[in-house]
Coordinates of C-alpha atoms and ligand atoms in Angstrom, one line a residue:
M5 CA -34.0 -25.3 13.8
T6 CA -31.0 -25.5 11.5
K7 CA -28.1 -23.5 12.5
Q8 CA -26.7 -21.1 9.8
P9 CA -23.0 -21.3 9.1
P10 CA -21.5 -18.0 10.5
S11 CA -20.3 -17.0 7.0
M12 CA -23.9 -16.8 5.6
V13 CA -25.1 -14.7 8.6
H14 CA -22.2 -12.4 8.3
Q15 CA -22.5 -11.8 4.5
G16 CA -25.7 -9.7 5.0
V17 CA -24.0 -7.7 7.8
K18 CA -21.0 -7.1 5.6
I19 CA -23.3 -5.8 2.8
L20 CA -25.1 -3.5 5.3
H21 CA -21.7 -1.9 6.1
D22 CA -20.4 -1.8 2.5
P23 CA -21.3 1.6 1.0
V24 CA -21.2 0.2 -2.5
R25 CA -23.7 -2.6 -1.8
N26 CA -25.7 -1.1 1.0
K27 CA -29.4 -0.3 0.4
G28 CA -30.3 0.8 4.0
T29 CA -34.0 0.5 4.6
A30 CA -34.6 -0.4 0.9
F31 CA -33.6 -4.0 1.2
T32 CA -36.7 -5.9 0.1
E33 CA -38.5 -8.5 2.2
V34 CA -37.0 -11.3 0.0
E35 CA -33.5 -9.8 0.3
R36 CA -33.9 -9.5 4.1
D37 CA -34.6 -13.2 4.3
A38 CA -31.9 -14.2 1.8
L39 CA -29.2 -12.1 3.4
K40 CA -30.2 -12.8 7.0
L41 CA -31.0 -9.2 7.7
R42 CA -34.1 -9.8 9.7
G43 CA -34.0 -7.9 12.9
L44 CA -31.0 -5.8 11.7
L45 CA -33.2 -3.2 10.0
P46 CA -36.4 -1.4 11.0
P47 CA -39.3 -3.4 9.6
R48 CA -40.7 -1.0 7.0
V49 CA -39.2 -1.2 3.5
H50 CA -38.6 2.2 1.9
S51 CA -38.2 3.0 -1.8
M52 CA -35.1 4.8 -2.9
A53 CA -37.3 7.9 -3.7
E54 CA -38.5 7.9 -0.1
Q55 CA -34.9 7.6 1.2
E56 CA -34.0 10.5 -1.0
L57 CA -36.7 12.6 0.6
R58 CA -35.3 11.8 4.1
V59 CA -31.8 12.8 3.0
L60 CA -33.0 16.1 1.6
G61 CA -35.0 16.9 4.7
N62 CA -31.9 16.2 6.8
V63 CA -29.5 18.2 4.6
R64 CA -31.8 21.2 4.4
A65 CA -32.3 21.3 8.2
K66 CA -28.6 21.6 8.9
P67 CA -27.6 25.1 10.1
T68 CA -24.4 25.6 7.9
D69 CA -23.0 24.5 4.6
L70 CA -20.2 22.8 6.4
E71 CA -22.7 20.7 8.3
R72 CA -24.4 19.8 5.0
Y73 CA -21.1 18.8 3.6
L74 CA -20.4 16.5 6.6
Y75 CA -23.8 14.9 6.4
M76 CA -23.4 14.2 2.6
I77 CA -19.9 12.8 3.1
A78 CA -21.2 10.5 5.8
L79 CA -23.9 9.4 3.4
Q80 CA -21.3 8.7 0.8
D81 CA -19.5 6.5 3.3
R82 CA -22.7 4.7 4.2
N83 CA -24.7 4.3 1.0
E84 CA -23.0 5.4 -2.2
N85 CA -25.9 4.9 -4.6
L86 CA -28.3 6.9 -2.5
F87 CA -25.6 9.6 -2.2
Y88 CA -25.3 9.9 -6.0
R89 CA -29.0 9.8 -6.6
V90 CA -29.5 12.8 -4.3
V91 CA -26.5 14.6 -5.8
M92 CA -27.6 14.0 -9.4
N93 CA -31.2 14.9 -8.9
H94 CA -30.3 18.1 -7.1
I95 CA -27.0 19.0 -8.7
E96 CA -27.5 22.8 -8.5
E97 CA -28.1 22.6 -4.7
M98 CA -25.4 20.0 -4.0
M99 CA -22.5 21.3 -6.2
P100 CA -21.7 24.3 -3.9
I101 CA -21.9 21.9 -0.9
L102 CA -19.6 19.2 -2.3
Y103 CA -17.4 21.6 -4.2
T104 CA -16.5 25.3 -4.2
P105 CA -17.1 27.2 -1.9
T106 CA -17.9 24.7 0.9
V107 CA -15.1 22.2 0.0
G108 CA -12.6 25.0 0.7
K109 CA -14.0 25.5 4.2
A110 CA -14.0 21.7 4.7
C111 CA -10.3 21.5 3.7
Q112 CA -9.4 24.4 6.0
E113 CA -11.2 22.5 8.9
F114 CA -10.1 19.1 7.8
Q115 CA -8.0 18.2 10.8
H116 CA -11.0 18.9 13.1
I117 CA -13.8 17.4 11.1
Y118 CA -12.0 14.3 10.1
R119 CA -14.1 11.1 10.5
K120 CA -13.1 8.4 8.2
P121 CA -10.4 7.8 5.6
R122 CA -11.2 8.2 2.0
G123 CA -8.8 8.1 -0.9
F124 CA -5.1 7.2 -0.9
Y125 CA -2.2 8.9 0.8
V126 CA 1.4 8.7 -0.5
S127 CA 3.9 10.4 1.7
M128 CA 7.6 11.2 1.6
N129 CA 8.0 8.3 4.0
D130 CA 6.7 5.9 1.3
R131 CA 9.6 6.6 -1.0
G132 CA 10.8 3.4 -2.7
N133 CA 7.6 1.6 -1.7
V134 CA 4.9 3.4 -3.7
R135 CA 4.3 0.5 -6.1
E136 CA 3.9 -1.9 -3.2
I137 CA 1.5 0.3 -1.2
L138 CA -0.6 1.1 -4.2
Q139 CA -1.5 -2.6 -4.3
N140 CA -3.4 -1.9 -1.1
W141 CA -6.1 0.0 -3.0
P142 CA -9.0 -2.4 -3.2
H143 CA -10.4 -1.4 -6.7
K144 CA -8.2 -2.8 -9.4
D145 CA -10.3 -1.3 -12.2
T146 CA -9.3 2.3 -11.4
K147 CA -9.7 4.5 -14.4
I148 CA -9.3 8.1 -13.1
I149 CA -6.9 9.4 -10.4
V150 CA -7.1 13.0 -9.2
F151 CA -3.7 13.7 -7.7
T152 CA -2.7 16.7 -5.6
D153 CA 0.2 17.7 -3.3
G154 CA -2.1 20.3 -1.6
E155 CA 0.1 23.3 -2.2
R156 CA -2.5 25.6 -3.9
I157 CA -5.9 24.5 -2.8
L158 CA -8.5 26.7 -4.6
G159 CA -7.4 30.3 -3.9
L160 CA -6.6 29.2 -0.3
G161 CA -3.0 28.4 -0.6
D162 CA -1.0 25.5 1.0
L163 CA -3.3 23.2 3.0
G164 CA -0.9 20.2 3.0
A165 CA -2.5 16.8 3.5
D166 CA -5.8 18.6 4.5
G167 CA -6.3 19.4 0.8
M168 CA -7.5 15.8 0.3
G169 CA -11.1 17.1 0.1
I170 CA -10.3 18.5 -3.3
P171 CA -9.6 15.2 -5.1
I172 CA -12.4 13.5 -3.2
G173 CA -14.8 16.3 -4.3
K174 CA -13.6 16.4 -7.9
L175 CA -14.1 12.6 -8.3
A176 CA -17.6 12.8 -6.9
L177 CA -18.2 15.3 -9.7
Y178 CA -16.8 12.9 -12.3
T179 CA -19.4 10.5 -11.2
A180 CA -22.3 12.9 -10.7
C181 CA -21.7 14.9 -13.8
A182 CA -20.5 12.3 -16.3
G183 CA -21.3 9.0 -14.8
I184 CA -17.8 7.6 -14.2
Q185 CA -18.2 4.5 -12.0
P186 CA -17.5 5.5 -8.4
T187 CA -15.2 2.4 -7.9
Q188 CA -13.1 3.5 -10.9
C189 CA -12.2 6.8 -9.1
L190 CA -9.1 7.2 -7.0
P191 CA -8.3 10.4 -5.0
V192 CA -4.6 10.7 -4.1
M193 CA -2.9 13.0 -1.7
L194 CA 0.9 13.3 -2.1
D195 CA 2.0 14.4 1.3
V196 CA 5.5 16.0 1.0
G197 CA 4.9 18.3 4.1
T198 CA 3.4 21.8 4.3
D199 CA 4.7 25.3 4.8
N200 CA 1.5 26.3 6.5
E201 CA 2.6 27.1 10.1
R202 CA -1.0 27.1 11.4
L203 CA -1.3 23.4 10.4
L204 CA 2.2 22.5 11.6
N205 CA 1.3 24.0 15.0
D206 CA -2.0 22.1 15.2
P207 CA -1.6 18.8 17.1
L208 CA -4.7 17.5 15.1
Y209 CA -3.2 18.1 11.7
N210 CA -3.3 14.7 9.8
G211 CA -0.2 15.3 7.5
L212 CA 3.5 14.9 8.0
E213 CA 4.9 17.3 10.6
R214 CA 7.5 18.9 8.4
H215 CA 8.1 21.6 5.9
R216 CA 7.6 20.9 2.2
E217 CA 10.2 18.8 0.3
R218 CA 11.0 20.7 -2.8
G219 CA 14.1 19.3 -4.4
Q220 CA 15.0 16.2 -6.3
L221 CA 13.5 13.9 -3.7
Y222 CA 10.1 15.6 -4.4
D223 CA 10.4 15.1 -8.1
D224 CA 11.5 11.5 -7.5
L225 CA 8.4 10.8 -5.5
V226 CA 6.1 12.2 -8.2
E227 CA 7.9 10.1 -10.8
E228 CA 7.6 7.0 -8.6
F229 CA 3.9 7.6 -8.2
V230 CA 3.1 8.3 -11.9
T231 CA 5.1 5.3 -13.0
A232 CA 3.6 2.9 -10.4
A233 CA 0.0 4.1 -11.0
S234 CA 0.3 3.8 -14.8
E235 CA 1.7 0.2 -14.4
I236 CA -0.8 -1.0 -11.8
F237 CA -3.8 0.6 -13.5
P238 CA -2.9 0.4 -17.2
G239 CA -4.2 3.4 -19.3
V240 CA -5.3 5.2 -16.1
L241 CA -6.1 8.9 -16.5
I242 CA -4.1 11.1 -14.0
Q243 CA -5.5 14.6 -13.4
F244 CA -2.9 16.9 -11.7
E245 CA -4.8 19.1 -9.3
D246 CA -4.0 22.2 -7.2
F247 CA -0.2 21.9 -7.4
G248 CA 1.8 25.1 -7.0
N249 CA 2.1 26.8 -10.3
T250 CA 5.7 26.2 -11.2
N251 CA 5.3 22.5 -10.5
A252 CA 1.9 22.4 -12.3
F253 CA 3.5 23.6 -15.6
R254 CA 6.6 21.5 -15.1
F255 CA 4.8 18.2 -14.5
L256 CA 2.3 18.8 -17.3
K257 CA 5.2 19.2 -19.7
K258 CA 7.1 16.3 -18.3
Y259 CA 4.3 13.7 -18.3
R260 CA 1.9 14.7 -21.0
D261 CA 3.6 12.5 -23.7
R262 CA 4.5 9.7 -21.3
A263 CA 1.2 9.0 -19.6
C264 CA -2.5 9.9 -19.9
V265 CA -2.4 13.1 -17.9
F266 CA -3.8 16.6 -17.8
N267 CA -3.9 19.5 -15.4
D268 CA -7.4 20.8 -14.7
D269 CA -6.2 24.1 -13.3
I270 CA -4.5 24.9 -16.5
Q271 CA -6.3 23.1 -19.3
G272 CA -9.8 22.5 -17.8
T273 CA -10.0 26.2 -16.7
G274 CA -8.8 27.2 -20.2
A275 CA -11.6 25.3 -21.8
V276 CA -14.4 26.4 -19.5
A277 CA -13.4 30.1 -19.7
V278 CA -13.0 30.0 -23.5
A279 CA -16.5 28.3 -23.7
G280 CA -17.8 31.4 -21.8
L281 CA -16.0 33.8 -24.1
I282 CA -17.4 32.0 -27.2
A283 CA -20.9 32.1 -25.7
S284 CA -20.4 35.8 -24.8
L285 CA -20.1 36.6 -28.5
R286 CA -23.8 35.9 -28.8
I287 CA -24.3 39.0 -26.6
T288 CA -21.4 41.2 -27.7
G289 CA -21.3 40.2 -31.4
G290 CA -18.1 39.8 -33.4
K291 CA -15.6 37.0 -33.6
L292 CA -13.2 35.7 -30.9
S293 CA -10.3 37.3 -32.8
D294 CA -12.1 40.7 -32.4
Q295 CA -11.5 40.4 -28.6
K296 CA -8.7 41.7 -26.5
L297 CA -8.3 40.0 -23.1
L298 CA -6.7 41.6 -20.0
F299 CA -6.0 39.1 -17.2
L300 CA -5.4 40.0 -13.6
G301 CA -3.2 37.0 -12.4
A302 CA -0.7 35.2 -14.7
G303 CA -0.7 31.8 -13.0
E304 CA -2.0 28.4 -14.0
A305 CA -5.5 29.5 -14.6
G306 CA -4.8 32.7 -16.5
V307 CA -2.2 31.2 -18.8
G308 CA -4.3 28.1 -19.2
I309 CA -7.1 30.2 -20.5
A310 CA -4.9 32.2 -22.8
D311 CA -3.4 29.0 -24.3
V312 CA -6.8 27.6 -25.2
Y313 CA -7.9 31.1 -26.5
V314 CA -4.8 31.3 -28.7
A315 CA -5.6 27.8 -30.0
A316 CA -9.1 29.0 -30.9
L317 CA -7.7 32.1 -32.7
V318 CA -5.3 29.9 -34.7
E319 CA -8.4 27.9 -35.8
E320 CA -9.8 31.3 -37.0
G321 CA -6.7 31.7 -39.1
L322 CA -4.3 33.8 -37.0
T323 CA -0.7 32.7 -36.4
P324 CA 0.1 31.9 -32.7
E325 CA 2.2 35.1 -32.5
Q326 CA -0.7 37.2 -33.8
A327 CA -3.1 35.3 -31.4
R328 CA -0.9 35.9 -28.3
K329 CA -1.0 39.6 -28.9
H330 CA -4.7 39.5 -28.0
C331 CA -3.8 38.4 -24.5
W332 CA -2.3 40.7 -21.8
F333 CA -1.5 40.0 -18.3
V334 CA -1.1 42.0 -15.1
D335 CA 0.4 40.0 -12.2
S336 CA 1.5 40.9 -8.7
K337 CA 4.3 43.0 -10.1
G338 CA 2.4 44.8 -12.8
L339 CA 1.9 44.5 -16.6
V340 CA 3.8 41.5 -18.0
V341 CA 6.1 43.0 -20.6
K342 CA 9.3 42.0 -22.4
S343 CA 11.5 44.4 -20.4
R344 CA 10.6 42.7 -17.1
E345 CA 13.4 40.6 -15.6
N346 CA 13.1 37.1 -14.2
L347 CA 9.7 36.3 -15.6
A348 CA 8.5 32.8 -15.0
V349 CA 8.7 30.6 -18.1
H350 CA 5.0 30.2 -18.5
K351 CA 4.6 34.0 -18.8
L352 CA 7.2 34.5 -21.4
P353 CA 5.0 33.9 -24.5
Y354 CA 2.7 36.7 -23.3
A355 CA 5.4 39.2 -22.4
H356 CA 4.9 41.8 -25.2
E357 CA 7.0 44.7 -26.3
H358 CA 5.3 47.5 -24.4
A359 CA 5.9 50.1 -21.7
G360 CA 5.7 48.7 -18.2
C361 CA 2.9 49.7 -15.8
T362 CA 2.2 48.6 -12.2
D363 CA -1.5 49.5 -12.0
F364 CA -4.4 47.4 -13.5
L365 CA -6.6 50.4 -14.1
A366 CA -3.9 52.2 -15.9
A367 CA -3.1 49.1 -18.0
L368 CA -6.9 48.8 -18.8
N369 CA -7.2 52.4 -19.9
D370 CA -4.0 52.0 -22.0
L371 CA -4.9 48.7 -23.7
Q372 CA -8.7 49.1 -24.0
P373 CA -9.6 45.4 -23.6
T374 CA -13.0 44.0 -24.5
A375 CA -12.8 41.5 -21.6
I376 CA -11.2 41.4 -18.1
L377 CA -10.6 38.1 -16.4
G378 CA -9.7 37.8 -12.7
L379 CA -7.5 34.9 -11.7
S380 CA -5.4 36.4 -9.1
G381 CA -6.9 34.9 -5.9
Q382 CA -7.2 38.5 -4.7
P383 CA -10.7 39.6 -3.6
Q384 CA -12.3 42.9 -4.5
T385 CA -9.6 43.8 -7.0
F386 CA -12.1 44.6 -9.8
T387 CA -13.1 47.9 -8.1
K388 CA -15.9 50.3 -9.1
D389 CA -13.4 52.4 -11.1
I390 CA -12.3 49.3 -13.1
I391 CA -15.8 48.2 -13.9
E392 CA -16.9 51.7 -14.8
A393 CA -13.8 52.1 -17.1
M394 CA -14.7 48.8 -18.8
A395 CA -18.3 50.0 -19.3
K396 CA -17.0 53.3 -20.8
I397 CA -14.8 51.5 -23.3
N398 CA -17.4 48.7 -24.2
E399 CA -21.1 48.7 -24.8
R400 CA -21.2 45.2 -23.3
P401 CA -18.0 44.8 -21.1
V402 CA -17.1 41.2 -20.5
V403 CA -16.1 40.7 -16.8
F404 CA -15.1 37.2 -15.5
A405 CA -14.3 37.2 -11.8
L406 CA -13.0 33.7 -11.6
S407 CA -11.1 33.5 -8.3
N408 CA -12.4 30.9 -5.9
P409 CA -13.9 30.4 -3.4
T410 CA -16.7 33.1 -3.4
S411 CA -14.9 35.2 -0.8
M412 CA -11.9 35.6 -3.2
A413 CA -13.8 36.7 -6.3
E414 CA -12.4 39.9 -7.8
C415 CA -16.0 41.4 -7.6
T416 CA -19.4 40.1 -6.9
A417 CA -22.1 39.6 -9.6
E418 CA -24.1 42.5 -8.1
Q419 CA -21.1 44.8 -8.3
A420 CA -20.4 44.0 -11.9
Y421 CA -24.0 44.5 -13.0
S422 CA -24.7 47.6 -10.9
W423 CA -21.5 49.4 -11.6
S424 CA -22.0 48.9 -15.4
D425 CA -25.7 49.8 -15.4
G426 CA -26.6 46.2 -16.1
R427 CA -24.4 46.0 -19.2
A428 CA -21.7 43.7 -17.9
V429 CA -21.5 40.2 -19.4
F430 CA -20.5 38.4 -16.2
A431 CA -19.2 35.0 -15.1
S432 CA -17.6 33.9 -11.9
G433 CA -15.7 30.9 -10.6
S434 CA -18.0 30.3 -7.6
P435 CA -21.8 30.5 -7.7
F436 CA -23.6 33.8 -7.2
D437 CA -27.4 34.3 -6.8
P438 CA -29.4 36.0 -9.5
V439 CA -29.2 39.8 -9.3
T440 CA -31.9 42.4 -10.2
V441 CA -30.7 45.8 -11.4
D442 CA -33.3 48.4 -12.6
N443 CA -36.0 45.8 -12.7
Q444 CA -34.0 43.5 -14.9
T445 CA -32.9 40.1 -13.4
F446 CA -29.6 38.6 -14.4
V447 CA -28.5 35.0 -13.8
P448 CA -24.8 34.9 -13.5
G449 CA -23.1 32.0 -15.1
Q450 CA -20.6 30.0 -13.2
G451 CA -17.4 29.1 -15.1
N452 CA -17.2 25.9 -13.2
N453 CA -14.5 23.4 -14.4
A454 CA -17.1 20.7 -13.7
Y455 CA -18.6 21.6 -17.1
I456 CA -15.4 20.3 -18.7
F457 CA -13.3 17.7 -16.9
P458 CA -16.0 15.1 -16.3
G459 CA -17.0 15.0 -20.0
V460 CA -13.3 15.0 -21.1
G461 CA -12.6 12.1 -18.7
L462 CA -15.6 10.1 -19.9
G463 CA -14.6 10.6 -23.5
V464 CA -11.1 9.4 -22.7
I465 CA -12.2 6.4 -20.8
A466 CA -14.9 5.4 -23.3
S467 CA -12.5 5.7 -26.3
Q468 CA -9.4 4.3 -24.3
S469 CA -7.4 7.2 -25.7
R470 CA -3.7 6.9 -24.8
T471 CA -3.3 10.6 -24.3
I472 CA -5.2 13.9 -23.7
T473 CA -4.4 16.6 -26.3
D474 CA -4.9 20.4 -26.2
E475 CA -7.2 20.0 -29.2
M476 CA -9.5 17.9 -27.0
F477 CA -9.9 20.9 -24.6
L478 CA -10.6 23.2 -27.4
A479 CA -13.2 20.8 -28.8
A480 CA -14.7 20.6 -25.3
A481 CA -14.9 24.4 -25.1
H482 CA -16.8 24.5 -28.5
S483 CA -19.0 21.7 -27.4
L484 CA -19.9 23.4 -24.1
A485 CA -20.6 26.8 -25.8
E486 CA -22.9 25.2 -28.4
Q487 CA -25.0 23.8 -25.6
V488 CA -25.8 27.2 -24.1
S489 CA -29.5 27.8 -25.0
E490 CA -31.1 31.0 -26.2
S491 CA -33.0 31.3 -23.0
D492 CA -29.7 31.1 -21.0
I493 CA -28.2 33.9 -23.2
E494 CA -31.4 36.0 -22.7
R495 CA -30.8 35.9 -19.0
G496 CA -27.2 36.7 -19.3
R497 CA -26.0 33.2 -18.5
L498 CA -23.0 32.0 -20.5
Y499 CA -23.2 28.4 -19.4
P500 CA -26.0 25.8 -19.6
S501 CA -28.0 25.1 -16.5
L502 CA -26.2 22.6 -14.2
A503 CA -29.4 20.6 -14.2
R504 CA -28.4 19.5 -17.8
I505 CA -24.8 18.6 -16.8
R506 CA -25.0 14.8 -17.7
E507 CA -26.4 15.5 -21.1
V508 CA -23.7 18.3 -21.6
S509 CA -20.9 16.0 -20.4
A510 CA -22.1 13.1 -22.7
R511 CA -21.9 15.5 -25.7
I512 CA -18.4 16.7 -24.7
A513 CA -17.3 13.1 -24.2
Y514 CA -18.6 12.3 -27.7
D515 CA -16.5 15.1 -29.2
V516 CA -13.4 14.1 -27.2
A517 CA -13.8 10.4 -28.1
K518 CA -14.3 11.3 -31.8
M519 CA -11.1 13.2 -31.7
A520 CA -9.3 10.1 -30.2
Y521 CA -10.7 7.8 -33.0
D522 CA -10.1 10.3 -35.8
N523 CA -6.5 10.9 -34.7
Q524 CA -5.6 7.2 -34.0
L525 CA -5.0 8.0 -30.3
T526 CA -6.6 4.7 -29.4
D527 CA -6.3 1.0 -30.5
K528 CA -10.1 0.6 -29.9
E529 CA -12.3 0.5 -33.0
E530 CA -14.8 3.3 -33.2
P531 CA -18.3 2.0 -32.2
E532 CA -21.0 2.3 -34.9
D533 CA -23.1 4.4 -32.5
L534 CA -20.6 6.5 -30.6
L535 CA -23.1 8.5 -28.5
A536 CA -24.8 5.2 -27.5
D537 CA -21.4 3.8 -26.5
I538 CA -20.8 6.9 -24.4
H539 CA -24.1 6.6 -22.6
Q540 CA -23.5 2.9 -22.0
H541 CA -20.4 3.8 -20.0
M542 CA -22.4 6.1 -17.7
Y543 CA -23.1 5.0 -14.1
Q544 CA -26.7 5.2 -12.9
P545 CA -27.4 5.4 -9.2
V546 CA -29.6 2.3 -8.8
Y547 CA -29.5 -0.4 -6.2
P548 CA -28.3 -3.9 -7.0
H549 CA -30.8 -6.8 -6.6
Y550 CA -29.7 -9.6 -4.3
A551 CA -32.5 -12.1 -4.6
Ligands
LIG20 P1 -1.6 30.8 -9.3 O1 -1.0 30.9 -8.0 O2 -0.9 29.9 -10.3 O3 -1.6 32.3 -10.0 C1 -2.0 33.4 -9.3 C2 -1.5 34.6 -10.1 O4 -2.1 35.8 -9.5 C3 0.0 34.8 -10.1 O5 0.4 35.2 -11.4 C4 0.2 36.0 -9.2 O6 1.3 36.8 -9.6 C5 -1.1 36.8 -9.4 N1 -1.4 37.7 -8.3 C6 -1.3 37.5 -7.0 N2 -1.6 38.6 -6.3 C7 -1.9 39.6 -7.3 C8 -2.3 40.9 -7.2 N3 -2.5 41.5 -6.1 N4 -2.5 41.6 -8.4 C9 -2.3 40.9 -9.6 N5 -1.9 39.7 -9.7 C10 -1.7 39.0 -8.5 O7 -3.1 30.4 -9.1 P2 -4.1 29.9 -10.2 O8 -4.1 28.4 -10.3 O9 -3.9 30.6 -11.5 O10 -5.5 30.3 -9.6 C11 -5.8 31.7 -9.4 C12 -7.3 31.8 -9.0 O11 -8.1 31.3 -10.0 C13 -7.6 31.0 -7.7 O12 -8.4 31.8 -6.9 C14 -8.4 29.8 -8.3 O13 -9.4 29.4 -7.4 C15 -9.1 30.5 -9.5 N6 -9.5 29.4 -10.5 C16 -10.8 29.5 -10.9 C17 -11.2 28.6 -11.8 C18 -12.6 28.6 -12.4 O14 -13.3 29.5 -12.0 N7 -13.0 27.8 -13.2 C19 -10.3 27.5 -12.3 C20 -9.0 27.5 -11.8 C21 -8.6 28.5 -10.9

């Protein structure tokens, strides 16, 4: 018997333990011989469809969503193609497990459920060496980075390095929803400390044991990272995610003309909510410029929505000043008006000449909005009085309770429908089950950013756009709203079914890429068949053949 050189024997074992190349029990008979896998696998060869059934059975048998999350992440670490096949074929079931609300719970528990590293950590201790350590990342073809410092994770606040679940989850959605190649995705946690005492007192916490760095050293580290990442991965798209709001606005302004960056909490949220508002007109009638919006919460998300809405009204022919008058904000200190002192810079454009007021209900009765949008991170703040007042002012009141996760929503879907006698046009940030009021069943739409950012990212990658513009987010909002079907609208749903997300993302990518070509934002020549080019960039979860 000829003796195999050790390298040949080990090659199969390596493939078995490499999540990108592993096929588990789906290695064929021929592959098992060629890769020296005989004896290392149970004898029966399964198809990918059979493996998918096994995974589903296991996931569904788990007692909690957190257990389901852990099972799926372990699968991602073991067999990436199978993971994405399951996620893509069951996106409505998997999205709440891999993203909000379960990902929030996973981040809160991260120090205890930690199993295996994923993504890339840059800490204060790496100052001066970021370029060097980034070379350790094995995938040189990185196209998208989701980058957080963990200061404002969903509506849960400062989770420090334990916020890593967010970039990981968002990038899984880039792949599942828009087909970005998994190996082109890089989750990055910038660990500059945490001010969360619970974490600092927990010996199992994975991040630096120190309070947050906030001064020049912090800015220098962000600068070092953005510069190094843009050099090592030329043209890479960097998505800023879940930064505290002052930093989020500051960094967007600082980097948007220098690198290919955007902030999903500001711009992605803006596009998804405006898409919902555009779709709501098919129920309420009228134009966008007939609406008056009253926001609870004047942070990244609220102001991001107002900015995209203003851009849409400017398209309808209003001046920016006129358009801004359609947006009113109540924050933790009351109505945002000109006379208030020390307002944050991002609120100033929306600080109108008006009497001050500290109560949301009083502001609502005074301003008579057509829509209220909750982005305060404060649960149960859209009370019965508020919904009833909206229903008194409007035949079809628009109520968007967008704070995440579900436990933070300003009201539940059931409350919005029942307190308005079924007249509310409702959307939320986290998913709610269908609701029946007076024998009528409503399917609440989820204003999930996953409708926007994957398609925008795909359009930017496919077109090699050098930059991401505000106009691209407005185009994405229109594109998404156009894809809401009549049957969605009939059931009160302002967003397309998530089951259609890949088709929706491809269309958004088309509109974004078209904008890049039409505005010379790329050196690439526009392909003859742009939609086909977009589809050609999209990853499919299929196994490689080895023999
Ligand atoms: P942020 O910290 O930037 O802003 C929060 C705002 O809420 C601030 O203006 C603050 O003053 C205000 N606020 C706090 N307590 C208040 C109170 N009691 N009454 C009135 N205002 C109050 O946070 P953000 O990034 O804007 O996110 C806010 C919420 O929106 C979070 O829960 C987040 O999960 C959610 N969000 C949802 C989506 C979506 O559904 N697609 C997208 C992004 C963010």
